[in-house]
mmCIF file of C-alpha atoms in Angstrom:
data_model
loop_
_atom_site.group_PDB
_atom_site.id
_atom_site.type_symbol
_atom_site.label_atom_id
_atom_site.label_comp_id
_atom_site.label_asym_id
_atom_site.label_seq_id
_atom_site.Cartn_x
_atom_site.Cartn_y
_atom_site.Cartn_z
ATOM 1 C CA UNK A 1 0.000 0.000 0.000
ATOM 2 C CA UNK A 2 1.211 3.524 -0.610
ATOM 3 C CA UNK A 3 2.073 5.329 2.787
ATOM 4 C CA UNK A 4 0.149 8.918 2.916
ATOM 5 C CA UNK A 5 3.354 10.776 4.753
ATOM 6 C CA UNK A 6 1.026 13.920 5.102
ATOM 7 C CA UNK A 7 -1.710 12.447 7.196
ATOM 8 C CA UNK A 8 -1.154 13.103 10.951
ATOM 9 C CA UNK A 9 -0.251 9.364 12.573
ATOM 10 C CA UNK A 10 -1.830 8.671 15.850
ATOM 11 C CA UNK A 11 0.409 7.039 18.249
ATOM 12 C CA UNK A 12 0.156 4.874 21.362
ATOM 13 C CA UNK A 13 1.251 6.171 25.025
ATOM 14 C CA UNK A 14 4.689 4.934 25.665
ATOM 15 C CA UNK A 15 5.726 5.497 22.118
ATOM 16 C CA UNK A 16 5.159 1.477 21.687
ATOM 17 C CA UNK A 17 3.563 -0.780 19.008
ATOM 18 C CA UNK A 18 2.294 -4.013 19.139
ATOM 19 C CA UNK A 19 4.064 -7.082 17.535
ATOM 20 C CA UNK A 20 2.978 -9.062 15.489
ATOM 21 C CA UNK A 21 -1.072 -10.122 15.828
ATOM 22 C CA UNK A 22 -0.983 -7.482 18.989
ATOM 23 C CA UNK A 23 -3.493 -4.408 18.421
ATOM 24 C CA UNK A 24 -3.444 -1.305 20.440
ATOM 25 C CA UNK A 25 -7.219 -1.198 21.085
ATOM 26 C CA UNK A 26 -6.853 2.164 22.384
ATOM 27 C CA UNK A 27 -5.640 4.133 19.628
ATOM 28 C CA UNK A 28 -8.063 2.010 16.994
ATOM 29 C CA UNK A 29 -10.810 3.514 19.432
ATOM 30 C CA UNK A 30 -9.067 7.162 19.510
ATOM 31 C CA UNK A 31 -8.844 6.781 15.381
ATOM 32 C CA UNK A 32 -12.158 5.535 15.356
ATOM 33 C CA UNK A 33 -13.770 7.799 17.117
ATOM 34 C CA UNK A 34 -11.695 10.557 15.214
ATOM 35 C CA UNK A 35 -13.023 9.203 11.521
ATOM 36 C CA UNK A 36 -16.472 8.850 13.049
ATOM 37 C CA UNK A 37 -16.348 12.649 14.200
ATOM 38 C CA UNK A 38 -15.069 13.296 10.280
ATOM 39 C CA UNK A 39 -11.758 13.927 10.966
ATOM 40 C CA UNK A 40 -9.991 12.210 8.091
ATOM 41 C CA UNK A 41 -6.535 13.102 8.932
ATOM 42 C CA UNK A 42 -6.467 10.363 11.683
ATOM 43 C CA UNK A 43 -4.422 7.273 10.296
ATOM 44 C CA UNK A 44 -2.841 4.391 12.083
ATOM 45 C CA UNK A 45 0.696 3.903 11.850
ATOM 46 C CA UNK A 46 1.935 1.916 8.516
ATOM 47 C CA UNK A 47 4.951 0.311 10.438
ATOM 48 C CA UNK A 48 2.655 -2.402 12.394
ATOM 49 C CA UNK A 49 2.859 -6.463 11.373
ATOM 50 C CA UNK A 50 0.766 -9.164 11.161
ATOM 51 C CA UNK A 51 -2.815 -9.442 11.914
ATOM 52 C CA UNK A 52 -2.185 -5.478 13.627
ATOM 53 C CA UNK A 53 -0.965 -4.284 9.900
ATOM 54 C CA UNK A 54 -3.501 -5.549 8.503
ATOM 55 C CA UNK A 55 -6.717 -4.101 10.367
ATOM 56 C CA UNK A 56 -4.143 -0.681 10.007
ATOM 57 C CA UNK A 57 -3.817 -0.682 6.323
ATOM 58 C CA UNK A 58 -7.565 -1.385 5.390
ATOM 59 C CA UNK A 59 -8.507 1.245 8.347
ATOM 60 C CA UNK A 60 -6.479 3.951 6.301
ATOM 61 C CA UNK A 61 -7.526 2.753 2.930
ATOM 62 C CA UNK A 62 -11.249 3.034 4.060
ATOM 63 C CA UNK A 63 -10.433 6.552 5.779
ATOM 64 C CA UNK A 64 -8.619 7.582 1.949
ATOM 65 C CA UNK A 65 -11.792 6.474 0.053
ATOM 66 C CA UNK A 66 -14.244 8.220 2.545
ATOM 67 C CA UNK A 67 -11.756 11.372 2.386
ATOM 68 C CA UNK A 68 -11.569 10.905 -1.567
ATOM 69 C CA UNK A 69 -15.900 10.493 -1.706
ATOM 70 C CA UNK A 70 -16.391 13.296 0.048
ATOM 71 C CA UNK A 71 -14.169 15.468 -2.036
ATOM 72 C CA UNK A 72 -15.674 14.597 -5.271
ATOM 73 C CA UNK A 73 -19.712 14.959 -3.055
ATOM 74 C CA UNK A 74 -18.376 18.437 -2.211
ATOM 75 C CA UNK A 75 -17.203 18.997 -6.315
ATOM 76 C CA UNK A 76 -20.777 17.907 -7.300
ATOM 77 C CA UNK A 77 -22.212 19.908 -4.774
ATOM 78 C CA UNK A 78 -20.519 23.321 -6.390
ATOM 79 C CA UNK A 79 -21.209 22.409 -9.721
ATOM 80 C CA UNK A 80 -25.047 21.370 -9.425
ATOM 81 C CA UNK A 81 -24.974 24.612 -7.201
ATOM 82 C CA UNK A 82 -24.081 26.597 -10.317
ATOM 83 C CA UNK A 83 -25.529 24.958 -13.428
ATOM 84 C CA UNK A 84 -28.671 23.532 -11.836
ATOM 85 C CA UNK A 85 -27.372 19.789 -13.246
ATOM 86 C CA UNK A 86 -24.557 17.477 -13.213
#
């Protein structure tokens, strides 16, 4: 997957990561809750393995479609604004 550099990372207390199948329940919650609130900026890190990579790699890939649907709803939204049709 490509790593979005730009989006602000959360990260755990105590600077730590899990290994391996180990998720940090916490800071999914804290991203969670983040996306849910429509902050799209909040990404899990891209440097955790296993089952942990996994579930953080389709999180951020879900966050960079919602992101990427809402940008082209808000396009739509100017242009039906201004021509009265898509």
């Amino acid at each position: 997957m490509k790593k979005n550099t730009s989006a602000h990372r959360l990260r755990p207390v105590n600077n730590s990561y899990p290994n391996g199948d180990r998720l940090d329940s916490k800071q999914l919650l804290a991203a969670l809750t983040a996306f849910k609130r429509g902050d799209f900026s909040a990404q899990l890190p891209d440097d955790w393995t296993g089952m942990a990579g996994e579930v953080a790699d389709t999180f951020n890939e879900v966050i960079r479609i919602n992101q990427s649907l809402t940008q082209e709803l808000a396009r739509i939204e100017r242009v039906v604004g201004k021509e009265g049709r898509i």
